XYZ file of C-alpha atoms in Angstrom:
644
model
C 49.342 -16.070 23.606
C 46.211 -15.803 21.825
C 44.285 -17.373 18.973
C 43.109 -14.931 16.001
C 40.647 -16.745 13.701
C 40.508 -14.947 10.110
C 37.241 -15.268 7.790
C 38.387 -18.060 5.342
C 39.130 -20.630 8.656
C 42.568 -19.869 9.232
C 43.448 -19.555 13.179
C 46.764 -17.909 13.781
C 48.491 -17.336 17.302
C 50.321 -14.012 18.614
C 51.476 -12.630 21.694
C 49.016 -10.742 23.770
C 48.338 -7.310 22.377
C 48.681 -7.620 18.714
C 46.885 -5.571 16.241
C 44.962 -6.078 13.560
C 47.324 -3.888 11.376
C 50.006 -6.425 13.055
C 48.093 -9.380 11.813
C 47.436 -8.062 8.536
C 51.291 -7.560 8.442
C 51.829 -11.399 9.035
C 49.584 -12.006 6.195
C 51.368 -10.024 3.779
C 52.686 -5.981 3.750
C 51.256 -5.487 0.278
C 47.914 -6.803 2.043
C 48.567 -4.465 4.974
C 49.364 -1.508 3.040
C 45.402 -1.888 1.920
C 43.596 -2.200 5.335
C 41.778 0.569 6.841
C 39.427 -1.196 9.142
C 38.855 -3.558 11.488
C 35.943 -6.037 12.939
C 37.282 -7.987 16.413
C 34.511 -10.759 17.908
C 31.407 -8.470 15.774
C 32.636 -4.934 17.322
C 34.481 -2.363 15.030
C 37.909 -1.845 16.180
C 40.625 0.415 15.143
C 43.533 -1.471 12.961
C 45.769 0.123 15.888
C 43.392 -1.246 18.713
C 45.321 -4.054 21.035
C 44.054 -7.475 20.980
C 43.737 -9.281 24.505
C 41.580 -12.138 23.861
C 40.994 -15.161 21.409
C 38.321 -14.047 18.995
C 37.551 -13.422 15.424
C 39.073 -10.944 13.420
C 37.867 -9.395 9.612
C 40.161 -6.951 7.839
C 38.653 -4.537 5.690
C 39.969 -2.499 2.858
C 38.405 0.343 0.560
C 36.997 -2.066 -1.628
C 34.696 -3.228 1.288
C 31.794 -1.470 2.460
C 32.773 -1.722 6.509
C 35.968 -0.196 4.807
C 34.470 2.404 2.803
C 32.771 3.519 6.154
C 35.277 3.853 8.073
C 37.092 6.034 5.545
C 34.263 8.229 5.042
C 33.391 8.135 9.125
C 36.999 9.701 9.352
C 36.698 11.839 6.614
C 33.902 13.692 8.478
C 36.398 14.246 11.420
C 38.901 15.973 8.825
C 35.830 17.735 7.775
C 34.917 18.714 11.211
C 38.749 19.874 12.153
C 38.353 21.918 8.766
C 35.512 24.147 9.488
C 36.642 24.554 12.726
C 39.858 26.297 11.622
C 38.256 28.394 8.736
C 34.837 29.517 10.945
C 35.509 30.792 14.520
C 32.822 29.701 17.051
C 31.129 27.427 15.636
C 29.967 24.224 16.873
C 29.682 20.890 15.980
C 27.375 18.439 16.498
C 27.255 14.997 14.860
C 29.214 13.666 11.578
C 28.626 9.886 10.267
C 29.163 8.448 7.216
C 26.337 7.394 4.925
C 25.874 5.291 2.136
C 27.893 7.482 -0.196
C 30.405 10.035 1.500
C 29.389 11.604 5.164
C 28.181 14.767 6.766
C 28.417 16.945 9.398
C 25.563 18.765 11.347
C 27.248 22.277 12.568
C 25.691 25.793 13.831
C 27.731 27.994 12.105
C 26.316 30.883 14.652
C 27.499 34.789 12.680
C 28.626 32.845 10.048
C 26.672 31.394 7.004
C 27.869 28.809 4.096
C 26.917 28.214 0.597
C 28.691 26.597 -2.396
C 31.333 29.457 -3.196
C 32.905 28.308 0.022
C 32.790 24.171 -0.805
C 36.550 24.979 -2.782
C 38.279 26.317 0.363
C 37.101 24.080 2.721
C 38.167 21.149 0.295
C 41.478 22.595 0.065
C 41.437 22.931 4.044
C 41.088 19.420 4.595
C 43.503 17.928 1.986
C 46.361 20.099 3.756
C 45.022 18.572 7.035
C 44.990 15.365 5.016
C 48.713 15.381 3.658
C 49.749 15.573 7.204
C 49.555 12.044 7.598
C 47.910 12.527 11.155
C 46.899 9.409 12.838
C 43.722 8.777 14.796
C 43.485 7.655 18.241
C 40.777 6.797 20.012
C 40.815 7.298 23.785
C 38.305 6.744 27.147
C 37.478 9.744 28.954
C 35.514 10.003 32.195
C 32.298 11.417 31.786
C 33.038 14.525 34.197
C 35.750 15.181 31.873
C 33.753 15.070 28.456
C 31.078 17.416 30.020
C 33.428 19.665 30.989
C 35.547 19.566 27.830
C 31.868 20.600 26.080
C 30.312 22.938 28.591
C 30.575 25.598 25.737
C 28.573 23.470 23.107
C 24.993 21.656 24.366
C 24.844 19.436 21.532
C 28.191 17.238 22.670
C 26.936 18.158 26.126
C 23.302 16.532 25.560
C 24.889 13.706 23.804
C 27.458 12.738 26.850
C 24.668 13.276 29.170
C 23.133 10.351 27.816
C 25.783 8.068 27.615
C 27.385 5.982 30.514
C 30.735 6.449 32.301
C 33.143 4.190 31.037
C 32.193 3.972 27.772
C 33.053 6.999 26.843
C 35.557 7.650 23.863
C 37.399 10.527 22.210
C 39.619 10.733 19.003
C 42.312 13.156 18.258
C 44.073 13.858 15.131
C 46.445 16.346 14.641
C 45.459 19.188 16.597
C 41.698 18.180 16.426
C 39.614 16.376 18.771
C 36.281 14.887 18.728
C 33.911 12.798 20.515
C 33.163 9.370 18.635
C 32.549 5.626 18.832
C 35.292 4.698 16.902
C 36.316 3.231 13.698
C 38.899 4.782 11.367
C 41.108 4.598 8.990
C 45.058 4.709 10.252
C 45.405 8.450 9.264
C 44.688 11.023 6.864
C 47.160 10.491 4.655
C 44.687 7.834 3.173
C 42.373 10.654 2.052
C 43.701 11.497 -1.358
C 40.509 13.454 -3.014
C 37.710 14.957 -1.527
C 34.432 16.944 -2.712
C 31.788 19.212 -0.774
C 28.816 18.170 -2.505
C 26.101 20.605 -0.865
C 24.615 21.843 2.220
C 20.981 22.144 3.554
C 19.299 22.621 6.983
C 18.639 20.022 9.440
C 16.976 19.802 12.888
C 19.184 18.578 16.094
C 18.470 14.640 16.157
C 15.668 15.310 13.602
C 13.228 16.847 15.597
C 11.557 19.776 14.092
C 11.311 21.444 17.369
C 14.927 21.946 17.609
C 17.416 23.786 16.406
C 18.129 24.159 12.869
C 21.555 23.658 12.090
C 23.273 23.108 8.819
C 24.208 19.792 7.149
C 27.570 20.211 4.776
C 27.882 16.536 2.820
C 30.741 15.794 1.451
C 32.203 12.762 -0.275
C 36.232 11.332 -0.312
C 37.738 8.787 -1.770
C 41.541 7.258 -1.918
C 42.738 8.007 -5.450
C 41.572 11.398 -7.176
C 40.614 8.625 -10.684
C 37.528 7.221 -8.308
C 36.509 11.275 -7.495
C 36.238 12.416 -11.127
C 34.365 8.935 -11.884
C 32.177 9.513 -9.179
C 31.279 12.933 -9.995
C 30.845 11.973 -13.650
C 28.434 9.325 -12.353
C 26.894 12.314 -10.428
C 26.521 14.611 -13.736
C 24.821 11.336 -15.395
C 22.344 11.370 -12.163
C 21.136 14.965 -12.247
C 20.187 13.990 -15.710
C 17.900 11.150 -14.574
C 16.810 12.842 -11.748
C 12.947 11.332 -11.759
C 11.682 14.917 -11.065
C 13.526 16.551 -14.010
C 12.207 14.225 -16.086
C 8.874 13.972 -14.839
C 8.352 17.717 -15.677
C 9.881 17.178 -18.987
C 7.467 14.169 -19.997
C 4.541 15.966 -18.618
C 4.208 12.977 -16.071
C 3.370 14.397 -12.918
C 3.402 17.940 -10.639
C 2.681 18.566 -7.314
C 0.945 21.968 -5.794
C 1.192 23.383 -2.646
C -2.546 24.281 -2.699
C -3.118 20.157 -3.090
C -0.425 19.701 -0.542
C 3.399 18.770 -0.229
C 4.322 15.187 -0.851
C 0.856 14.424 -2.598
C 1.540 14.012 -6.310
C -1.269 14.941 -8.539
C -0.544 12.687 -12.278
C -0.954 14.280 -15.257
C -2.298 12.689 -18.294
C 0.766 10.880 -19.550
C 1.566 9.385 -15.763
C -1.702 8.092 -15.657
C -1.495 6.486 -18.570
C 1.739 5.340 -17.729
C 0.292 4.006 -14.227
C -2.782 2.421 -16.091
C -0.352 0.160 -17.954
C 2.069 -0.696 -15.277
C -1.037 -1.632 -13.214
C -2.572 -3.468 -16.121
C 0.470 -5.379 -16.815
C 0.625 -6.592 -13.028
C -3.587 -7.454 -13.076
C -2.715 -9.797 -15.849
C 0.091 -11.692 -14.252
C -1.640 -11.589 -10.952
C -5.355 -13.080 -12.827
C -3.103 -15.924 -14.089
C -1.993 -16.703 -10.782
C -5.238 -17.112 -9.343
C -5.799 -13.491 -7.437
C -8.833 -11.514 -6.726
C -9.058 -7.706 -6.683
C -10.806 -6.153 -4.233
C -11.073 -2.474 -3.459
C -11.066 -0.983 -0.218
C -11.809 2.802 1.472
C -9.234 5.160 1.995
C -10.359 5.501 5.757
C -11.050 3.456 8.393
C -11.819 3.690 12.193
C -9.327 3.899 14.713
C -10.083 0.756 16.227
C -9.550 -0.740 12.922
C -5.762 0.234 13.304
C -5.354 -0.075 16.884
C -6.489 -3.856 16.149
C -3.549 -4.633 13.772
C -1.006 -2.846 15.684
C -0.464 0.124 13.560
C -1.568 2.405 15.455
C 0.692 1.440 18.459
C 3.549 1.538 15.901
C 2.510 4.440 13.884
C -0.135 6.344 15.586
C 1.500 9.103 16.851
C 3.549 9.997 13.434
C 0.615 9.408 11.107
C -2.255 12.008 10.253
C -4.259 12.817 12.961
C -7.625 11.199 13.409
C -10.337 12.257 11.619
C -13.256 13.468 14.318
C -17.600 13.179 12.897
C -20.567 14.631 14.647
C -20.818 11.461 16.335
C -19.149 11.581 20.008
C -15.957 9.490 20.437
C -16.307 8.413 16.545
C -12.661 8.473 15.204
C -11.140 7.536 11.849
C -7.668 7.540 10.184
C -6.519 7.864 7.041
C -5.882 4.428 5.539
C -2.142 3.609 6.300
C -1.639 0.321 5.650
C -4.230 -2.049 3.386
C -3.712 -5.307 5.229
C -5.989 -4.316 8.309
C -8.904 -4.057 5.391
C -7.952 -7.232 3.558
C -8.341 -9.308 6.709
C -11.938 -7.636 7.084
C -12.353 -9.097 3.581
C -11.311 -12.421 4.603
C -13.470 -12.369 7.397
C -16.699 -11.673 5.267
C -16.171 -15.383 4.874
C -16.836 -18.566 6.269
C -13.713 -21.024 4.907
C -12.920 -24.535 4.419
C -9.681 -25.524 3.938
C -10.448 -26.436 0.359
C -10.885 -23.117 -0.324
C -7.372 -21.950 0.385
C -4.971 -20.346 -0.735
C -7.478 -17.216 -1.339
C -5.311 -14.016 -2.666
C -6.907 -10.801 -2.545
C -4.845 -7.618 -4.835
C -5.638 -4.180 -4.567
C -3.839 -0.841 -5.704
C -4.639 0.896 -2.960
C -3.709 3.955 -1.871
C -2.331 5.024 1.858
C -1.255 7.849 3.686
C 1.829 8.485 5.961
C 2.792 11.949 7.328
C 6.361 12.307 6.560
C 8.093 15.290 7.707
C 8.423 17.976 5.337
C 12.276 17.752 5.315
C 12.750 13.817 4.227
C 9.998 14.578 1.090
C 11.702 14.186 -2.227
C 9.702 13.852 -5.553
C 7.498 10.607 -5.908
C 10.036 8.249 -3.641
C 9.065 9.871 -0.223
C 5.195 11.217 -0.648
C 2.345 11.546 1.885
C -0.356 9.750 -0.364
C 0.569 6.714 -2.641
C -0.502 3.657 -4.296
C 0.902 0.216 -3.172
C 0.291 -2.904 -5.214
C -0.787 -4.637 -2.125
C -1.668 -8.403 -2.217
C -2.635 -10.676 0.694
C -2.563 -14.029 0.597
C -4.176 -16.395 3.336
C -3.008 -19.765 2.986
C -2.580 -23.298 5.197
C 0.554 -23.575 6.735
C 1.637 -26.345 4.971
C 0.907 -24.354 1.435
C 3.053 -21.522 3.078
C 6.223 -22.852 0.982
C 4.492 -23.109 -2.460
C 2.594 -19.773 -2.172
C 5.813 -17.889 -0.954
C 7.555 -19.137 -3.758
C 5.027 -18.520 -6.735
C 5.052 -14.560 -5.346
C 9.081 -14.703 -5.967
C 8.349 -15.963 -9.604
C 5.938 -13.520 -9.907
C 8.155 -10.743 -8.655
C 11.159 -12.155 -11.072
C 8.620 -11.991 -13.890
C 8.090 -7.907 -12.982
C 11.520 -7.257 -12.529
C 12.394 -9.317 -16.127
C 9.908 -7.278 -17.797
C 11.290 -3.998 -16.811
C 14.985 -4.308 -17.291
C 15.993 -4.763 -13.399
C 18.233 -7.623 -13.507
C 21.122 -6.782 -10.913
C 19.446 -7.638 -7.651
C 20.400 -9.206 -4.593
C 17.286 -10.731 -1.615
C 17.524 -9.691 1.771
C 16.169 -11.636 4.558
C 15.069 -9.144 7.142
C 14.604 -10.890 10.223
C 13.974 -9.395 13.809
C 16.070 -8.178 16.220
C 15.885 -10.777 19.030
C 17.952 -7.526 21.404
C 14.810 -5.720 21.250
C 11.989 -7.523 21.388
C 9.560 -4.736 21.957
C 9.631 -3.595 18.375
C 7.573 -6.889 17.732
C 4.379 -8.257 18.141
C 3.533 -11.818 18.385
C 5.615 -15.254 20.254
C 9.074 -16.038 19.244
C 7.612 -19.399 17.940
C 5.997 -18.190 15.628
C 8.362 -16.031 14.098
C 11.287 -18.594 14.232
C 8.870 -20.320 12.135
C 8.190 -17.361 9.482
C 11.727 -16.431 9.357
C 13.137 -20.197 8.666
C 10.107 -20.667 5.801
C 11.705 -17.531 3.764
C 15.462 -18.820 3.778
C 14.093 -22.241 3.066
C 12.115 -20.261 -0.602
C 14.674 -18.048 -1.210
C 17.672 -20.918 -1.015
C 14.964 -23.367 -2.955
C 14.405 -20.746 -5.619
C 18.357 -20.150 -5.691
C 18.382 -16.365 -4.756
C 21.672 -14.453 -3.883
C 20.642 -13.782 -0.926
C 21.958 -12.473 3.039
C 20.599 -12.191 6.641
C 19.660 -8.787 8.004
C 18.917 -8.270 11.469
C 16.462 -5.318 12.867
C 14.916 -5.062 9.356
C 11.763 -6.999 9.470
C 8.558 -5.624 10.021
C 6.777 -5.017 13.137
C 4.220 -8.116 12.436
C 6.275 -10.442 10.369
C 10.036 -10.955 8.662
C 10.361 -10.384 4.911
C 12.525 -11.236 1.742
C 12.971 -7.329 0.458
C 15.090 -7.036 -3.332
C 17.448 -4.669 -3.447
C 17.948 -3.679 -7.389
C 20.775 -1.946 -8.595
C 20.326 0.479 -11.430
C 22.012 1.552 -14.433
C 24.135 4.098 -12.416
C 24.996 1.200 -9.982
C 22.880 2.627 -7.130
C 21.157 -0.012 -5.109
C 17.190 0.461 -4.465
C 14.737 -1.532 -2.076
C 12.088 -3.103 -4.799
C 9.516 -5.553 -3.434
C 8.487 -7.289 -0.998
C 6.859 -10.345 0.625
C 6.310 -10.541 4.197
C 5.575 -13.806 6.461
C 2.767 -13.178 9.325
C 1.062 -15.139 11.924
C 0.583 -12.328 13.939
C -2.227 -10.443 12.445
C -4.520 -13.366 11.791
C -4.525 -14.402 15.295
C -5.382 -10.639 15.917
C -7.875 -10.490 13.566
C -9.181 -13.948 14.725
C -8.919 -15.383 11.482
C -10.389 -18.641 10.736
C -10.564 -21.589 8.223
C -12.310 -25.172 8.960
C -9.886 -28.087 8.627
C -10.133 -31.431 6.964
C -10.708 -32.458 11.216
C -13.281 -30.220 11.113
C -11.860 -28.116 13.966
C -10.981 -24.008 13.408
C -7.760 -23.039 11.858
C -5.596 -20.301 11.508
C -4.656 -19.342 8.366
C -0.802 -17.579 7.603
C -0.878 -14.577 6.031
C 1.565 -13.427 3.263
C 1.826 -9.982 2.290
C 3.292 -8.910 -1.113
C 4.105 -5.978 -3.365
C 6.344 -6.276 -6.131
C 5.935 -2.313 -6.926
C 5.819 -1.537 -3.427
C 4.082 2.223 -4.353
C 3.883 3.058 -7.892
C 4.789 6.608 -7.330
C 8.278 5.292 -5.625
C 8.738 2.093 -8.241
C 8.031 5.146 -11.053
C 10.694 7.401 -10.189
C 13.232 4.613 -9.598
C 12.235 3.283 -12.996
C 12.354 6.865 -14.586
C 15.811 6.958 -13.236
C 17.169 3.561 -14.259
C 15.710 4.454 -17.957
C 16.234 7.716 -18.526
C 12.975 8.014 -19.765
C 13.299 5.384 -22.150
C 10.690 3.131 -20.500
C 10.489 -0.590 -22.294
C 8.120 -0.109 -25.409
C 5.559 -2.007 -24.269
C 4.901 0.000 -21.383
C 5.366 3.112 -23.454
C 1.903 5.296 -23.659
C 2.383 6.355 -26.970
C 4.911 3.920 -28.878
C 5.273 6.175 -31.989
C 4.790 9.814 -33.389
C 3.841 10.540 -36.755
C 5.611 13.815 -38.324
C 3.902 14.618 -41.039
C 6.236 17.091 -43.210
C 3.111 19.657 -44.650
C -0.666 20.305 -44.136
C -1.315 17.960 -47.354
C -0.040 14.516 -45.959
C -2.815 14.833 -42.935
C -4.999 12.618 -44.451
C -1.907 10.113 -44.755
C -1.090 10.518 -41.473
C -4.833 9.333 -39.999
C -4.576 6.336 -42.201
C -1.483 5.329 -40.930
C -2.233 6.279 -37.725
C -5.550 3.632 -37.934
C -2.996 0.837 -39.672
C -1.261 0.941 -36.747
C -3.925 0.922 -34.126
C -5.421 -2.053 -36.564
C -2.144 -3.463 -35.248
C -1.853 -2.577 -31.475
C 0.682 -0.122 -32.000
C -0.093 3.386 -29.564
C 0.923 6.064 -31.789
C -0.362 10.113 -32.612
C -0.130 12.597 -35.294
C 1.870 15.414 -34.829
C 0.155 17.735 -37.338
C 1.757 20.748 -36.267
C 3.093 23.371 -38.482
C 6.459 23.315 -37.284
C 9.976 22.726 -38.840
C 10.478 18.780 -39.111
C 13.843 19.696 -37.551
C 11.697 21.084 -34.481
C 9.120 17.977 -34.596
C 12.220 15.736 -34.552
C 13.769 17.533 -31.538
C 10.720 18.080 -29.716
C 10.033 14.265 -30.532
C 13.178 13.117 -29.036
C 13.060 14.843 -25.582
C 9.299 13.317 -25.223
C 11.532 10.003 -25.323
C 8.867 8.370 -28.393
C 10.866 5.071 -29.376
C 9.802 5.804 -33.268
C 9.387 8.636 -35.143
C 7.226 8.192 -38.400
C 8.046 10.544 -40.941
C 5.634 11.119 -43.738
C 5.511 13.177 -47.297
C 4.881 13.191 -51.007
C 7.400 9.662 -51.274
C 5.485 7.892 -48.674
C 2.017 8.428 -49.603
C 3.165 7.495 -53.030
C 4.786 4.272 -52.135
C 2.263 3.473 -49.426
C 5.449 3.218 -47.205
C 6.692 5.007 -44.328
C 10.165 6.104 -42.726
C 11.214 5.591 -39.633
C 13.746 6.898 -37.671
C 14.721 5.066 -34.140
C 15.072 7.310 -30.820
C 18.189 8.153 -30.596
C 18.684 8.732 -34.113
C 19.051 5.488 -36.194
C 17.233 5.628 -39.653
C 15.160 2.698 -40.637
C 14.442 3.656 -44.101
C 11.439 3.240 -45.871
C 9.427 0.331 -44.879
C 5.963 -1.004 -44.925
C 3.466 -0.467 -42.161
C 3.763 -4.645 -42.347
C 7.508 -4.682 -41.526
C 6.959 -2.080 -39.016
C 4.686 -3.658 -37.407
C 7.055 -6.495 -36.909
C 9.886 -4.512 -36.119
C 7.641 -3.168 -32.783
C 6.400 -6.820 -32.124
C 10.312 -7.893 -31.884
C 10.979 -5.185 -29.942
C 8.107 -5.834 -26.853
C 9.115 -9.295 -27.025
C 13.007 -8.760 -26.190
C 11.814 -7.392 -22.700
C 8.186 -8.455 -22.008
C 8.808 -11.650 -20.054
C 6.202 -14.458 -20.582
C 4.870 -15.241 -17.029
């Protein structure tokens, strides 16, 4: 007999063998009926797999994300089996599931794909899927996987580096594939599924390699949650941040400048000036300094933090002078620089906390294939703040960066968030620097802020950076879709590196810890997420322009400029659109530039010394005075401008 411990406590006993479909079954069949995946002692099992030991056992249905994985993992096998049967010769490669749906790397060899063909390989794989075909997962010897794939070198590179023994298959139906594990019971599960697009991708990523092609596709266990989804989609490709940057006249890129380096028009830099205004002020109230920093600095500079090690070889090349063995990078991280600052300076340990801010901008060389619009770019702007402190101030400054953080997010509608603790991986040590001391230390001083300041937070293992753990926010937006927003960063590492210093009340040398913080993260990323979460329709107070003035003929343009300087006598942003154009037109042309308020003006107005106003959207204010307006906009900032 053996001893199966569920999540909520309970510990029941069964016969040797059981499986976790069996134990579901003793819990209840209407419960059973709903599990599609399995977790046995931290390992992902199949709900088929045979039990042989006491351990700890998690069910999982759609509704969970381990479950939703698992169904989409095995949808990618049905997808596989599918373009097998419809496209002779071709081979596959790899096919996981991702955060929403899965995909399939495949050389298609003679034959090519593009969306007229997504409909017949859908209805392909929901005739595979009514067949009700289970999945089994099997061991293989390794002599008998190469030889199984001696036709296709992807499989065959992939078994090559894997060890005998471990080595699994899993058939369904007439299909079989080599895998891991993890599925669903068996296709009948799949009730609805949609090829969303295709694009090119290199084997395992590396541009040197073959190009194959990448056909996503997304599945789901009632057709209801498909046509929801894909309305959700429609509603996306209308906030897509790059549609509507072009549309606001925000930013543009150009290949002569360079992929992934954004070049901001008027309106985005307007837009950026307030954002960064708006985070000087909070950040002047809680006691930082800005400093400014260049965008390059020597190699040594970087091989002295660490990022070089880490980064080196992905980053820009180094920049060569006339001067033998005289090497600089392009600035890829700010904190290097800020410790420099601190080091200008001889301390006392009544001068700390000191916080240094800076926007400054950095450089990475992403590949060409993961760029996308402002959230992956080669040259952006973080909000970057370092703050050296005493050890024993670490708690208050950590927290007073979360308030400040919770005062951004307030301010600009993100309120669905959850904290992540990204700690390190204690399996691979090499991906750190620094003694496990320390970083015990680090990581047990963020749970103890983020469970002190009361934040929904969970554990993540492998995510913390290479010098320090974190507390990262991941926001959900208006469509649902969950974002990485900000983030503060424990380190002893890099002051010890940097030899960092402060006198102590014993008058003996000190090291300071070092917290690292960016509620933004990059403006060009925390823009296009924002962009998207909006629509467009950015809080007023961060609007550039807050109103438009429409003025209906030539003779009201003198009206117009007074009420135009009324409202700048009132810190309202507004311009005159003196056009001669329909109203109809101005009033269209008004609403795609997303202005909050339209002011109309004509013969009535001037007359009454009053002005209409008409909402975004299309609500009608009426005829008001410039007074009432005035309030009207006041209200309005002070709904979502937080007080910090």
């Amino acid at each position: 007999m053996i001893d199966i411990t569920l999540p909520d406590g309970t510990v029941k006993t069964f016969e040797k063998n059981v499986t976790p479909m069996d134990v579901a079954k003793s819990i209840s069949e209407g419960f059973a009926r709903n599990v599609i995946s399995a977790n046995f002692n931290g390992t992902t099992v199949e709900t088929v797999t045979p039990l042989t030991t006491d351990g700890s056992l998690v069910l999982y249905t759609w509704r969970d994300n381990e479950g939703k994985t698992a169904f989409w993992h095995s949808s990618a096998h049905v997808l596989a089996q599918a373009i097998e049967e419809l496209y002779s010769g071709v081979k596959l490669t790899i096919g996981p599931a991702i955060e929403n749906g899965f995909y399939y790397d495949v050389d298609f060899g003679e034959h090519s794909i593009s969306e007229k063909d997504f409909k017949a390989i859908e209805t392909k794989m929901l005739e595979i899927a009514r067949g009700k075909h289970e999945f089994n997962l099997r061991f293989v010897s390794k002599a008998d996987a190469l030889e199984e794939y001696k036709d296709n070198e992807f499989k065959t590179e992939l078994i090559e580096n894997l060890e005998d023994g471990t080595i699994t298959f899993c058939d369904h139906s007439t299909f079989t594939d080599l895998c891991r594990g993890g599925h669903i019971p068996n296709t009948g599960i799949i009730k609805a599924v949609k090829i969303l697009s295709v694009a090119g991708a290199y084997w395992r990523g590396d541009e040197t390699k073959q190009q194959l092609t990448r056909v996503y596709g997304i599945s789901f266990p009632k057709q209801k949650e498909l046509t929801e989804y894909l309305t959700l989609l429609e509603e996306a490709k209308k906030r897509d941040h790059r549609k509507l940057g072009k549309e606001l006249e925000l930013f543009t890129f150009s290949h002569r400048v360079g992929q992934g380096l954004p070049l901001w028009l008027p309106k985005g830099a307007a837009l950026r000036e307030r954002l960064e205004n708006f985070l000087k002020a909070a950040q002047k109230k809680a006691g930082y300094e800005m400093v400014s920093t260049p965008h390059i600095g020597q190699k040594e500079l970087y091989e002295t933090s660490g990022h070089y090690a880490k980064y080196g070889e992905d980053s820009f090349q180094p920049i060569l002078t006339p001067k033998d063995n005289e090497e600089f990078l392009l600035k890829p991280m700010n904190c290097p620089h800020h410790c420099e600052v601190y080091k200008a300076f001889q301390w006392s340990y009544k001068d700390l906390p000191v916080r240094y801010a800076e926007f400054g901008t950095v450089y990475r060389y992403e590949q060409s294939g993961e760029l996308h619009g402002l959230t992956r770019v080669r040259g952006f702007t973080q909000d970057d703040a370092h703050l050296f402190c005493m050890p024993e101030q670490l708690d208050e400054e950590f927290k007073n960066v979360i308030d400040l953080v919770l005062y951004v997010f307030g301010s600009l509608g993100f309120e669905n968030f959850t904290a992540q603790v990204s700690v390190r991986d204690p399996e691979n040590p090499d991906k750190y620097i620094g003694d496990v001391e320390k970083w015990e230390k680090a990581e047990q001083a963020i749970i103890n802020a983020a469970s002190d300041k009361g934040l929904n937070y969970v554990v993540e293992t492998g995510e913390a950076a290479f010098y320090g753990p974190k507390l990262d926010f991941m926001v959900k937006d208006a469509l649902g879709r969950k974002w990485q927003l900000g983030t503060i960063q424990v380190d002893y590492n890099l002051p010890e590196r940097f030899d960092l210093t402060y006198k102590g009340s014993d008058n003996e040398l000190h090291r300071p810890v070092m917290i690292h913080r960016a509620p933004f993260g990059s403006i060009e990323r925390f823009i296009a997420i924002l962009l998207e979460h909006t629509a467009g329709n950015f809080p007023i107070w961060l609007m550039p322009k807050q109103v438009i003035i429409l003025s209906l003929s030539e003779k009201y343009e003198k009206y117009g400029e007074k009420v135009l300087n009324l409202l700048e006598n009132n810190e309202i942003r507004a311009l005159v659109d003196n056009r001669n154009e329909t109203m109809g037109k101005k009033i269209r042309e008004a609403e795609m530039q997303k202005y909050p308020f339209m002011i109309v003006i004509g013969e009535n107005e001037e007359k009454e010394n009053k002005i209409t106003v008409r909402k975004h959207g299309g609500e009608d204010l009426g005829m008001i005075s410039i007074e009432v307006f005035s309030e009207i906009i006041k209200d309005e900032i002070s709904k979502t401008l937080k007080t910090f």
